[in-house]
Amino acid sequence: MMLARLTAKPEGKLAKQLCKVVLDHFDTQYSRELGEAWSAASDVLNTHGSLRTHIRHRFLKCIIENRDILTSPSCWQHAVLLNRFNYPFELEKDLHFKGYHTLFQGSLPYYPKSLKCYLSRIPHRIPSERHQIGNLKKYYLLNAASLLPVLALELRDGEKVLDLCAAPGGKSIALLQCACPGYLHCNEYDSLRLRWLRQTLESFIPEPLENVIKVSELDGREMGDAQPEKFDKVLVDAPCSNDRSWLFSSDSQKAACRISQRRKLPILQIELLRSAIKALRPGGLLVYSTCTLSKAENQDVISEILNSCSNIMPVNIEEMARTCSQDFAFVPTGQECGLLVIPEKGKAWGPMCRSKRFRRGPPHTEASTPPPTSSSIKEQYILPICMYILYVGINIIAILFPPSKLII
């Protein structure tokens, strides 16, 4: 079978060693921010009777397992996102045979039929496909939690969408599995990562669809002034501490340098968000996400944006945690508009913080870009994820997105 052939390759990447400098830093920071939950073991779990609520107990349990899974590559899981532009029917049959199941299994109100992502309950990974010029890849390996910000955008055919920090391109690829945008702008400021982004798009997207895609190398902080009120949807998957990757830094000196510069990241993230809001059309939708547990890069960034931008309204997304609990482990962020996905045994996705959606002003009255017709369309690691959803324009929510449909 196809899957048997693919899994024959050894997994050399799992042999990486933990970086003690980073682990010590995380122990210090997250013990302070998350309390005993970050480092405690059986003592916390054995005293669950004294905890005030079942949710609090689950939160502590998840954080303990989160630390263990983050530092144990053998526990990591990978999802398989199938490419609808070169559909791997044989691989799909093999995934079913091996016990994989589809993400969410139809539990979300917004879940495009064209999006097919398969998960396994046990740590199991098939190798990434090689890039071959002229040949489209059949699948993309990713952290399943990274699809949550994509689904949060609720992309529709014909909409104009901006992926502000797009490299390596996984979320752009996922967006194109959901719908046929009228225009997709993929931006990446880092030149090396930009090349990676271009290669990813070339590997998954057919030539006819390239006409609606633009790739740029603009400083994301300038995008709002360069493209004011242009986009229906904006994704800000912001540069962040990237906890999973940092834990396995091979160079301790570089790791120490990253740590010293970490406190500057929230400033950049806030500037990117403000630029993204400017680029969002009145009535548009913005999603902010990171792959770190850091409160300074998640809750504090969103609080600053909410306090300084009067034309933004957060959306309560707590319902999503209940809807998606079969596949993901969530813990509270203290903000109704934010979710934190952390690794748990059997659900080793994250950490990821998913952010709020924004809308601004009244919606445009101009006609939407017509969607492309079907005839015109002939490696990531497991990370923490935090996501927030924000709307620009308070009056828009009741008209366009009733709370019952605001699920990400």
mmCIF file of C-alpha atoms in Angstrom:
data_model
loop_
_atom_site.group_PDB
_atom_site.id
_atom_site.type_symbol
_atom_site.label_atom_id
_atom_site.label_comp_id
_atom_site.label_asym_id
_atom_site.label_seq_id
_atom_site.Cartn_x
_atom_site.Cartn_y
_atom_site.Cartn_z
ATOM 1 C CA MET A 1 0.000 0.000 0.000
ATOM 2 C CA MET A 2 1.027 3.612 -0.561
ATOM 3 C CA LEU A 3 1.186 4.399 3.155
ATOM 4 C CA ALA A 4 3.408 1.411 3.844
ATOM 5 C CA ARG A 5 5.871 2.603 1.214
ATOM 6 C CA LEU A 6 5.885 6.112 2.622
ATOM 7 C CA THR A 7 6.466 5.069 6.225
ATOM 8 C CA ALA A 8 9.485 2.957 5.326
ATOM 9 C CA LYS A 9 11.783 5.971 5.660
ATOM 10 C CA PRO A 10 13.478 6.564 9.042
ATOM 11 C CA GLU A 11 12.546 9.615 11.061
ATOM 12 C CA GLY A 12 15.879 11.251 11.688
ATOM 13 C CA LYS A 13 14.433 14.543 12.835
ATOM 14 C CA LEU A 14 13.148 13.076 16.081
ATOM 15 C CA ALA A 15 16.704 12.637 17.371
ATOM 16 C CA LYS A 16 17.107 16.322 18.249
ATOM 17 C CA GLN A 17 18.296 17.215 21.726
ATOM 18 C CA LEU A 18 16.623 19.638 24.103
ATOM 19 C CA CYS A 19 18.293 23.006 24.547
ATOM 20 C CA LYS A 20 18.788 23.421 28.300
ATOM 21 C CA VAL A 21 19.103 27.209 28.012
ATOM 22 C CA VAL A 22 15.622 27.461 26.472
ATOM 23 C CA LEU A 23 14.056 24.869 28.755
ATOM 24 C CA ASP A 24 15.358 26.675 31.846
ATOM 25 C CA HIS A 25 13.975 29.948 30.509
ATOM 26 C CA PHE A 26 10.573 28.404 29.797
ATOM 27 C CA ASP A 27 10.528 26.784 33.233
ATOM 28 C CA THR A 28 11.118 30.178 34.825
ATOM 29 C CA GLN A 29 8.646 32.129 32.685
ATOM 30 C CA TYR A 30 5.815 29.618 32.432
ATOM 31 C CA SER A 31 6.065 28.613 36.084
ATOM 32 C CA ARG A 32 5.439 32.291 36.849
ATOM 33 C CA GLU A 33 2.658 32.739 34.276
ATOM 34 C CA LEU A 34 0.965 29.349 34.617
ATOM 35 C CA GLY A 35 1.802 28.635 38.233
ATOM 36 C CA GLU A 36 2.377 25.147 39.568
ATOM 37 C CA ALA A 37 0.647 23.734 36.511
ATOM 38 C CA TRP A 38 3.768 24.078 34.374
ATOM 39 C CA SER A 39 6.155 22.036 36.490
ATOM 40 C CA ALA A 40 4.129 20.139 39.069
ATOM 41 C CA ALA A 41 3.624 16.425 38.755
ATOM 42 C CA SER A 42 1.487 14.060 40.787
ATOM 43 C CA ASP A 43 1.094 16.443 43.734
ATOM 44 C CA VAL A 44 -1.232 18.695 41.738
ATOM 45 C CA LEU A 45 -3.223 15.866 40.198
ATOM 46 C CA ASN A 46 -3.609 14.085 43.515
ATOM 47 C CA THR A 47 -5.139 17.153 45.141
ATOM 48 C CA HIS A 48 -7.760 17.740 42.483
ATOM 49 C CA GLY A 49 -10.493 17.434 45.058
ATOM 50 C CA SER A 50 -9.481 20.777 46.472
ATOM 51 C CA LEU A 51 -9.694 22.503 43.121
ATOM 52 C CA ARG A 52 -12.675 24.750 42.691
ATOM 53 C CA THR A 53 -13.878 23.470 39.336
ATOM 54 C CA HIS A 54 -13.456 20.576 36.967
ATOM 55 C CA ILE A 55 -12.224 23.042 34.329
ATOM 56 C CA ARG A 56 -9.412 24.217 36.612
ATOM 57 C CA HIS A 57 -8.342 20.632 37.266
ATOM 58 C CA ARG A 58 -8.341 19.854 33.562
ATOM 59 C CA PHE A 59 -6.308 23.007 32.922
ATOM 60 C CA LEU A 60 -3.612 21.914 35.381
ATOM 61 C CA LYS A 61 -3.527 18.398 34.007
ATOM 62 C CA CYS A 62 -3.184 19.642 30.429
ATOM 63 C CA ILE A 63 -0.328 22.007 31.264
ATOM 64 C CA ILE A 64 1.623 19.232 33.005
ATOM 65 C CA GLU A 65 1.221 16.976 29.995
ATOM 66 C CA ASN A 66 1.958 19.920 27.725
ATOM 67 C CA ARG A 67 5.456 20.271 29.189
ATOM 68 C CA ASP A 68 6.092 16.546 28.869
ATOM 69 C CA ILE A 69 4.914 16.375 25.270
ATOM 70 C CA LEU A 70 6.725 19.532 24.198
ATOM 71 C CA THR A 71 9.984 17.981 25.344
ATOM 72 C CA SER A 72 9.289 14.497 23.918
ATOM 73 C CA PRO A 73 9.397 14.329 20.100
ATOM 74 C CA SER A 74 8.277 10.699 20.192
ATOM 75 C CA CYS A 75 4.850 11.962 21.337
ATOM 76 C CA TRP A 76 4.412 14.441 18.494
ATOM 77 C CA GLN A 77 1.610 13.922 16.010
ATOM 78 C CA HIS A 78 1.236 15.182 12.462
ATOM 79 C CA ALA A 79 -1.887 15.720 10.396
ATOM 80 C CA VAL A 80 -2.119 14.993 6.683
ATOM 81 C CA LEU A 81 -3.752 17.745 4.604
ATOM 82 C CA LEU A 82 -4.735 16.394 1.177
ATOM 83 C CA ASN A 83 -4.265 18.581 -1.887
ATOM 84 C CA ARG A 84 -7.563 18.900 -3.765
ATOM 85 C CA PHE A 85 -5.678 19.995 -6.895
ATOM 86 C CA ASN A 86 -3.892 16.619 -7.138
ATOM 87 C CA TYR A 87 -6.058 14.387 -5.018
ATOM 88 C CA PRO A 88 -4.354 11.250 -3.584
ATOM 89 C CA PHE A 89 -7.199 8.727 -3.651
ATOM 90 C CA GLU A 90 -4.892 5.781 -2.939
ATOM 91 C CA LEU A 91 -3.318 7.494 0.073
ATOM 92 C CA GLU A 92 -6.758 8.410 1.422
ATOM 93 C CA LYS A 93 -7.793 4.742 1.351
ATOM 94 C CA ASP A 94 -4.601 3.755 3.149
ATOM 95 C CA LEU A 95 -5.130 6.413 5.820
ATOM 96 C CA HIS A 96 -8.605 5.020 6.495
ATOM 97 C CA PHE A 97 -7.130 1.533 6.725
ATOM 98 C CA LYS A 98 -4.535 2.709 9.262
ATOM 99 C CA GLY A 99 -7.210 4.229 11.508
ATOM 100 C CA TYR A 100 -6.848 7.893 10.577
ATOM 101 C CA HIS A 101 -9.985 10.010 10.837
ATOM 102 C CA THR A 102 -10.978 13.344 9.332
ATOM 103 C CA LEU A 103 -10.526 16.536 11.308
ATOM 104 C CA PHE A 104 -13.666 17.625 13.233
ATOM 105 C CA GLN A 105 -15.737 14.951 11.479
ATOM 106 C CA GLY A 106 -18.384 17.481 10.493
ATOM 107 C CA SER A 107 -18.758 19.114 13.921
ATOM 108 C CA LEU A 108 -18.166 22.701 12.745
ATOM 109 C CA PRO A 109 -20.838 24.847 11.055
ATOM 110 C CA TYR A 110 -18.115 26.179 8.729
ATOM 111 C CA TYR A 111 -16.110 23.283 7.367
ATOM 112 C CA PRO A 112 -15.634 23.233 3.574
ATOM 113 C CA LYS A 113 -16.232 19.881 1.929
ATOM 114 C CA SER A 114 -13.161 20.492 -0.201
ATOM 115 C CA LEU A 115 -10.899 20.542 2.886
ATOM 116 C CA LYS A 116 -9.687 17.041 3.773
ATOM 117 C CA CYS A 117 -7.323 16.661 6.704
ATOM 118 C CA TYR A 118 -6.633 13.307 8.366
ATOM 119 C CA LEU A 119 -5.453 12.698 11.929
ATOM 120 C CA SER A 120 -4.135 9.705 13.837
ATOM 121 C CA ARG A 121 -4.647 9.226 17.572
ATOM 122 C CA ILE A 122 -1.163 7.760 17.937
ATOM 123 C CA PRO A 123 2.199 9.376 17.063
ATOM 124 C CA HIS A 124 2.684 8.429 13.441
ATOM 125 C CA ARG A 125 4.243 10.369 10.624
ATOM 126 C CA ILE A 126 4.625 9.835 6.917
ATOM 127 C CA PRO A 127 7.533 11.638 5.230
ATOM 128 C CA SER A 128 7.146 14.918 3.407
ATOM 129 C CA GLU A 129 7.076 14.767 -0.377
ATOM 130 C CA ARG A 130 10.030 16.159 -2.299
ATOM 131 C CA HIS A 131 9.603 19.333 -4.321
ATOM 132 C CA GLN A 132 9.579 18.545 -8.046
ATOM 133 C CA ILE A 133 9.207 21.338 -10.584
ATOM 134 C CA GLY A 134 6.078 20.789 -12.665
ATOM 135 C CA ASN A 135 4.565 18.191 -10.325
ATOM 136 C CA LEU A 136 1.989 19.038 -7.676
ATOM 137 C CA LYS A 137 2.354 17.435 -4.274
ATOM 138 C CA LYS A 138 -0.486 15.266 -3.013
ATOM 139 C CA TYR A 139 -0.405 16.155 0.685
ATOM 140 C CA TYR A 140 1.040 18.545 3.279
ATOM 141 C CA LEU A 141 2.102 17.558 6.796
ATOM 142 C CA LEU A 142 1.169 20.025 9.494
ATOM 143 C CA ASN A 143 0.124 20.668 13.043
ATOM 144 C CA ALA A 144 -3.642 20.137 12.971
ATOM 145 C CA ALA A 145 -4.152 23.092 15.320
ATOM 146 C CA SER A 146 -2.714 25.399 12.660
ATOM 147 C CA LEU A 147 -5.904 24.823 10.655
ATOM 148 C CA LEU A 148 -8.011 26.505 13.338
ATOM 149 C CA PRO A 149 -7.001 30.063 12.348
ATOM 150 C CA VAL A 150 -7.673 29.164 8.709
ATOM 151 C CA LEU A 151 -11.163 27.892 9.481
ATOM 152 C CA ALA A 152 -11.742 30.923 11.691
ATOM 153 C CA LEU A 153 -11.536 33.159 8.625
ATOM 154 C CA GLU A 154 -14.566 31.385 7.112
ATOM 155 C CA LEU A 155 -13.224 32.080 3.626
ATOM 156 C CA ARG A 156 -15.780 32.267 0.812
ATOM 157 C CA ASP A 157 -15.320 32.088 -2.946
ATOM 158 C CA GLY A 158 -14.366 35.413 -4.481
ATOM 159 C CA GLU A 159 -13.166 37.136 -1.308
ATOM 160 C CA LYS A 160 -9.924 39.077 -1.120
ATOM 161 C CA VAL A 161 -7.652 37.661 1.557
ATOM 162 C CA LEU A 162 -4.273 38.661 2.991
ATOM 163 C CA ASP A 163 -1.855 36.245 4.647
ATOM 164 C CA LEU A 164 0.410 38.861 6.208
ATOM 165 C CA CYS A 165 3.220 36.592 7.483
ATOM 166 C CA ALA A 166 2.745 33.723 5.079
ATOM 167 C CA ALA A 167 5.942 31.614 5.097
ATOM 168 C CA PRO A 168 6.395 28.705 4.963
ATOM 169 C CA GLY A 169 3.002 28.671 3.232
ATOM 170 C CA GLY A 170 1.009 25.981 5.027
ATOM 171 C CA LYS A 171 -1.874 28.256 5.972
ATOM 172 C CA SER A 172 -2.019 29.769 2.473
ATOM 173 C CA ILE A 173 -2.247 26.245 1.074
ATOM 174 C CA ALA A 174 -4.981 25.410 3.582
ATOM 175 C CA LEU A 175 -6.928 28.556 2.650
ATOM 176 C CA LEU A 176 -6.918 27.452 -0.984
ATOM 177 C CA GLN A 177 -8.268 24.053 0.048
ATOM 178 C CA CYS A 178 -11.260 25.827 1.627
ATOM 179 C CA ALA A 179 -12.390 28.125 -1.193
ATOM 180 C CA CYS A 180 -11.384 29.921 -4.402
ATOM 181 C CA PRO A 181 -10.541 33.482 -3.360
ATOM 182 C CA GLY A 182 -10.896 36.305 -5.822
ATOM 183 C CA TYR A 183 -7.461 37.453 -4.707
ATOM 184 C CA LEU A 184 -4.909 35.961 -2.289
ATOM 185 C CA HIS A 185 -1.981 38.129 -1.195
ATOM 186 C CA CYS A 186 0.805 36.112 0.457
ATOM 187 C CA ASN A 187 3.358 38.373 2.115
ATOM 188 C CA GLU A 188 6.676 37.460 3.741
ATOM 189 C CA TYR A 189 9.323 39.967 4.773
ATOM 190 C CA ASP A 190 12.192 37.522 5.341
ATOM 191 C CA SER A 191 13.938 36.782 2.017
ATOM 192 C CA LEU A 192 14.957 33.205 2.875
ATOM 193 C CA ARG A 193 11.475 32.325 4.115
ATOM 194 C CA LEU A 194 10.028 34.019 1.028
ATOM 195 C CA ARG A 195 11.800 31.488 -1.190
ATOM 196 C CA TRP A 196 10.344 28.705 0.942
ATOM 197 C CA LEU A 197 6.887 30.243 0.538
ATOM 198 C CA ARG A 198 7.208 30.455 -3.255
ATOM 199 C CA GLN A 199 8.322 26.839 -3.451
ATOM 200 C CA THR A 200 5.424 25.693 -1.271
ATOM 201 C CA LEU A 201 2.883 27.481 -3.453
ATOM 202 C CA GLU A 202 4.508 26.114 -6.603
ATOM 203 C CA SER A 203 4.306 22.591 -5.163
ATOM 204 C CA PHE A 204 0.579 22.682 -4.405
ATOM 205 C CA ILE A 205 -1.176 25.179 -6.657
ATOM 206 C CA PRO A 206 -2.018 24.650 -10.366
ATOM 207 C CA GLU A 207 -1.005 27.338 -12.844
ATOM 208 C CA PRO A 208 -4.539 28.664 -13.597
ATOM 209 C CA LEU A 209 -4.988 29.510 -9.915
ATOM 210 C CA GLU A 210 -1.696 31.410 -9.786
ATOM 211 C CA ASN A 211 -3.448 34.302 -11.534
ATOM 212 C CA VAL A 212 -5.311 35.189 -8.331
ATOM 213 C CA ILE A 213 -2.254 34.882 -6.072
ATOM 214 C CA LYS A 214 0.281 37.617 -5.378
ATOM 215 C CA VAL A 215 3.494 37.028 -3.409
ATOM 216 C CA SER A 216 5.263 40.057 -1.909
ATOM 217 C CA GLU A 217 8.236 40.838 0.341
ATOM 218 C CA LEU A 218 6.859 43.895 2.113
ATOM 219 C CA ASP A 219 7.449 44.750 5.757
ATOM 220 C CA GLY A 220 4.092 43.730 7.228
ATOM 221 C CA ARG A 221 4.021 46.891 9.323
ATOM 222 C CA GLU A 222 3.687 48.882 6.082
ATOM 223 C CA MET A 223 0.952 46.780 4.483
ATOM 224 C CA GLY A 224 -1.925 48.799 5.941
ATOM 225 C CA ASP A 225 -0.662 52.045 4.420
ATOM 226 C CA ALA A 226 0.191 50.348 1.109
ATOM 227 C CA GLN A 227 -3.162 48.516 0.782
ATOM 228 C CA PRO A 228 -5.717 50.400 2.927
ATOM 229 C CA GLU A 229 -9.146 48.781 3.397
ATOM 230 C CA LYS A 230 -8.562 46.316 0.578
ATOM 231 C CA PHE A 231 -9.128 42.859 2.078
ATOM 232 C CA ASP A 232 -12.232 40.993 3.190
ATOM 233 C CA LYS A 233 -10.194 38.629 5.382
ATOM 234 C CA VAL A 234 -6.749 38.997 6.974
ATOM 235 C CA LEU A 235 -4.666 36.339 8.712
ATOM 236 C CA VAL A 236 -1.846 37.476 11.008
ATOM 237 C CA ASP A 237 0.097 34.346 11.949
ATOM 238 C CA ALA A 238 2.630 36.494 13.740
ATOM 239 C CA PRO A 239 6.354 35.939 14.243
ATOM 240 C CA CYS A 240 6.641 34.633 17.794
ATOM 241 C CA SER A 241 8.796 32.704 20.242
ATOM 242 C CA ASN A 242 7.843 29.409 18.575
ATOM 243 C CA ASP A 243 8.186 27.336 21.743
ATOM 244 C CA ARG A 244 8.494 23.931 20.104
ATOM 245 C CA SER A 245 11.238 24.954 17.722
ATOM 246 C CA TRP A 246 13.146 26.941 20.339
ATOM 247 C CA LEU A 247 13.227 23.972 22.712
ATOM 248 C CA PHE A 248 15.332 22.095 20.185
ATOM 249 C CA SER A 249 17.716 24.890 19.210
ATOM 250 C CA SER A 250 21.057 23.337 18.245
ATOM 251 C CA ASP A 251 23.099 26.448 19.080
ATOM 252 C CA SER A 252 22.930 27.489 22.742
ATOM 253 C CA GLN A 253 24.425 30.914 22.052
ATOM 254 C CA LYS A 254 21.833 31.671 19.388
ATOM 255 C CA ALA A 255 19.151 30.378 21.739
ATOM 256 C CA ALA A 256 20.331 32.738 24.470
ATOM 257 C CA CYS A 257 20.265 35.608 21.974
ATOM 258 C CA ARG A 258 16.698 34.729 20.980
ATOM 259 C CA ILE A 259 15.653 34.737 24.613
ATOM 260 C CA SER A 260 17.170 38.177 25.192
ATOM 261 C CA GLN A 261 15.296 39.519 22.162
ATOM 262 C CA ARG A 262 12.028 37.819 23.089
ATOM 263 C CA ARG A 263 10.678 40.811 24.997
ATOM 264 C CA LYS A 264 10.739 42.840 21.764
ATOM 265 C CA LEU A 265 8.360 40.492 19.948
ATOM 266 C CA PRO A 266 5.103 41.907 21.404
ATOM 267 C CA ILE A 267 6.009 45.338 20.020
ATOM 268 C CA LEU A 268 6.387 43.858 16.543
ATOM 269 C CA GLN A 269 3.179 41.844 16.904
ATOM 270 C CA ILE A 270 1.180 44.905 17.926
ATOM 271 C CA GLU A 271 2.560 46.897 14.987
ATOM 272 C CA LEU A 272 1.677 44.071 12.590
ATOM 273 C CA LEU A 273 -1.865 43.902 13.960
ATOM 274 C CA ARG A 274 -2.390 47.636 13.605
ATOM 275 C CA SER A 275 -1.188 47.468 10.018
ATOM 276 C CA ALA A 276 -3.451 44.488 9.330
ATOM 277 C CA ILE A 277 -6.462 46.347 10.705
ATOM 278 C CA LYS A 278 -5.758 49.216 8.309
ATOM 279 C CA ALA A 279 -5.631 46.737 5.412
ATOM 280 C CA LEU A 280 -8.992 45.261 6.395
ATOM 281 C CA ARG A 281 -12.044 46.638 4.632
ATOM 282 C CA PRO A 282 -15.003 47.884 6.690
ATOM 283 C CA GLY A 283 -16.889 44.793 7.799
ATOM 284 C CA GLY A 284 -13.850 42.569 7.235
ATOM 285 C CA LEU A 285 -12.552 39.784 9.439
ATOM 286 C CA LEU A 286 -9.105 39.379 11.018
ATOM 287 C CA VAL A 287 -7.579 36.408 12.828
ATOM 288 C CA TYR A 288 -4.404 36.630 14.923
ATOM 289 C CA SER A 289 -2.476 33.506 15.889
ATOM 290 C CA THR A 290 0.849 32.484 17.421
ATOM 291 C CA CYS A 291 2.597 29.235 18.334
ATOM 292 C CA THR A 292 3.714 30.162 21.841
ATOM 293 C CA LEU A 293 2.355 29.938 25.377
ATOM 294 C CA SER A 294 3.715 33.393 26.204
ATOM 295 C CA LYS A 295 1.125 35.657 27.813
ATOM 296 C CA ALA A 296 3.051 38.722 26.628
ATOM 297 C CA GLU A 297 2.688 37.598 22.995
ATOM 298 C CA ASN A 298 -0.926 36.498 23.280
ATOM 299 C CA GLN A 299 -3.256 37.996 25.876
ATOM 300 C CA ASP A 300 -1.214 41.155 26.430
ATOM 301 C CA VAL A 301 -0.969 41.906 22.703
ATOM 302 C CA ILE A 302 -4.714 41.531 22.246
ATOM 303 C CA SER A 303 -5.459 43.643 25.315
ATOM 304 C CA GLU A 304 -3.307 46.450 23.932
ATOM 305 C CA ILE A 305 -5.074 46.300 20.550
ATOM 306 C CA LEU A 306 -8.513 46.300 22.139
ATOM 307 C CA ASN A 307 -7.601 49.231 24.360
ATOM 308 C CA SER A 308 -6.066 51.322 21.590
ATOM 309 C CA CYS A 309 -8.322 50.589 18.597
ATOM 310 C CA SER A 310 -11.869 51.869 19.002
ATOM 311 C CA ASN A 311 -13.147 50.385 15.736
ATOM 312 C CA ILE A 312 -12.600 46.762 16.780
ATOM 313 C CA MET A 313 -14.815 44.319 18.572
ATOM 314 C CA PRO A 314 -13.740 40.929 19.947
ATOM 315 C CA VAL A 315 -15.851 37.825 19.454
ATOM 316 C CA ASN A 316 -16.545 35.203 22.091
ATOM 317 C CA ILE A 317 -15.098 31.954 20.735
ATOM 318 C CA GLU A 318 -15.405 29.773 23.826
ATOM 319 C CA GLU A 319 -18.011 27.658 22.039
ATOM 320 C CA MET A 320 -15.298 26.428 19.696
ATOM 321 C CA ALA A 321 -13.456 24.729 22.545
ATOM 322 C CA ARG A 322 -16.570 22.684 23.282
ATOM 323 C CA THR A 323 -17.193 21.915 19.621
ATOM 324 C CA CYS A 324 -13.623 20.798 18.878
ATOM 325 C CA SER A 325 -12.756 19.069 22.153
ATOM 326 C CA GLN A 326 -12.755 15.671 20.447
ATOM 327 C CA ASP A 327 -9.598 16.546 18.523
ATOM 328 C CA PHE A 328 -7.961 19.326 20.579
ATOM 329 C CA ALA A 329 -7.182 20.191 24.187
ATOM 330 C CA PHE A 330 -7.993 23.792 25.124
ATOM 331 C CA VAL A 331 -7.194 25.778 28.246
ATOM 332 C CA PRO A 332 -8.601 29.173 29.258
ATOM 333 C CA THR A 333 -6.712 32.341 28.353
ATOM 334 C CA GLY A 334 -8.741 34.642 30.576
ATOM 335 C CA GLN A 335 -10.192 36.264 27.444
ATOM 336 C CA GLU A 336 -13.461 35.159 25.868
ATOM 337 C CA CYS A 337 -12.109 36.000 22.442
ATOM 338 C CA GLY A 338 -9.034 33.782 22.724
ATOM 339 C CA LEU A 339 -8.258 30.067 22.796
ATOM 340 C CA LEU A 340 -5.081 28.276 23.748
ATOM 341 C CA VAL A 341 -4.479 24.834 22.248
ATOM 342 C CA ILE A 342 -1.946 22.738 24.137
ATOM 343 C CA PRO A 343 -0.594 19.220 23.604
ATOM 344 C CA GLU A 344 -2.266 16.370 25.416
ATOM 345 C CA LYS A 345 -1.695 12.657 25.071
ATOM 346 C CA GLY A 346 -3.598 11.533 22.004
ATOM 347 C CA LYS A 347 -4.074 15.184 21.018
ATOM 348 C CA ALA A 348 -0.460 16.297 20.642
ATOM 349 C CA TRP A 349 -1.274 19.501 18.761
ATOM 350 C CA GLY A 350 0.023 22.809 19.961
ATOM 351 C CA PRO A 351 0.838 24.815 21.788
ATOM 352 C CA MET A 352 -1.051 27.333 19.702
ATOM 353 C CA CYS A 353 -2.816 30.506 20.679
ATOM 354 C CA ARG A 354 -5.608 31.465 18.351
ATOM 355 C CA SER A 355 -6.699 35.035 18.293
ATOM 356 C CA LYS A 356 -9.763 37.110 17.881
ATOM 357 C CA ARG A 357 -11.509 38.310 14.768
ATOM 358 C CA PHE A 358 -11.960 41.978 13.969
ATOM 359 C CA ARG A 359 -14.386 43.955 11.836
ATOM 360 C CA ARG A 360 -14.257 47.655 11.114
ATOM 361 C CA GLY A 361 -16.977 50.139 10.169
ATOM 362 C CA PRO A 362 -19.952 49.378 7.961
ATOM 363 C CA PRO A 363 -19.396 46.847 5.188
ATOM 364 C CA HIS A 364 -18.552 47.992 1.676
ATOM 365 C CA THR A 365 -21.490 48.449 -0.653
ATOM 366 C CA GLU A 366 -19.434 47.728 -3.765
ATOM 367 C CA ALA A 367 -19.943 44.418 -5.498
ATOM 368 C CA SER A 368 -17.736 41.540 -4.426
ATOM 369 C CA THR A 369 -15.184 40.079 -6.776
ATOM 370 C CA PRO A 370 -16.820 37.211 -8.673
ATOM 371 C CA PRO A 371 -15.483 33.820 -7.640
ATOM 372 C CA PRO A 372 -13.344 31.809 -10.057
ATOM 373 C CA THR A 373 -15.324 29.082 -11.759
ATOM 374 C CA SER A 374 -14.372 25.444 -11.402
ATOM 375 C CA SER A 375 -13.438 25.367 -15.088
ATOM 376 C CA SER A 376 -10.726 27.971 -14.470
ATOM 377 C CA ILE A 377 -8.901 25.701 -12.040
ATOM 378 C CA LYS A 378 -7.672 22.784 -14.210
ATOM 379 C CA GLU A 379 7.068 20.610 6.936
ATOM 380 C CA GLN A 380 5.947 21.761 9.819
ATOM 381 C CA TYR A 381 6.380 20.698 13.424
ATOM 382 C CA ILE A 382 3.799 20.498 16.155
ATOM 383 C CA LEU A 383 3.548 23.926 17.770
ATOM 384 C CA PRO A 384 1.609 25.691 20.493
ATOM 385 C CA ILE A 385 -1.221 27.684 19.037
ATOM 386 C CA CYS A 386 -3.048 30.697 20.412
ATOM 387 C CA MET A 387 -5.738 32.359 18.337
ATOM 388 C CA TYR A 388 -7.969 35.405 18.643
ATOM 389 C CA ILE A 389 -10.764 36.623 16.390
ATOM 390 C CA LEU A 390 -11.589 40.277 16.102
ATOM 391 C CA TYR A 391 -14.175 42.273 14.213
ATOM 392 C CA VAL A 392 -13.904 45.828 13.014
ATOM 393 C CA GLY A 393 -17.204 47.619 13.429
ATOM 394 C CA ILE A 394 -19.484 46.669 16.285
ATOM 395 C CA ASN A 395 -22.675 46.996 14.265
ATOM 396 C CA ILE A 396 -21.578 44.386 11.736
ATOM 397 C CA ILE A 397 -21.742 41.349 13.963
ATOM 398 C CA ALA A 398 -25.491 41.019 14.270
ATOM 399 C CA ILE A 399 -25.920 41.509 10.535
ATOM 400 C CA LEU A 400 -23.252 39.270 9.088
ATOM 401 C CA PHE A 401 -22.017 36.888 11.760
ATOM 402 C CA PRO A 402 -24.496 35.835 14.430
ATOM 403 C CA PRO A 403 -22.729 34.477 17.542
ATOM 404 C CA SER A 404 -23.978 30.955 16.824
ATOM 405 C CA LYS A 405 -21.923 30.943 13.627
ATOM 406 C CA LEU A 406 -18.754 32.499 15.025
ATOM 407 C CA ILE A 407 -16.876 29.270 15.455
ATOM 408 C CA ILE A 408 -13.193 28.960 14.593
#
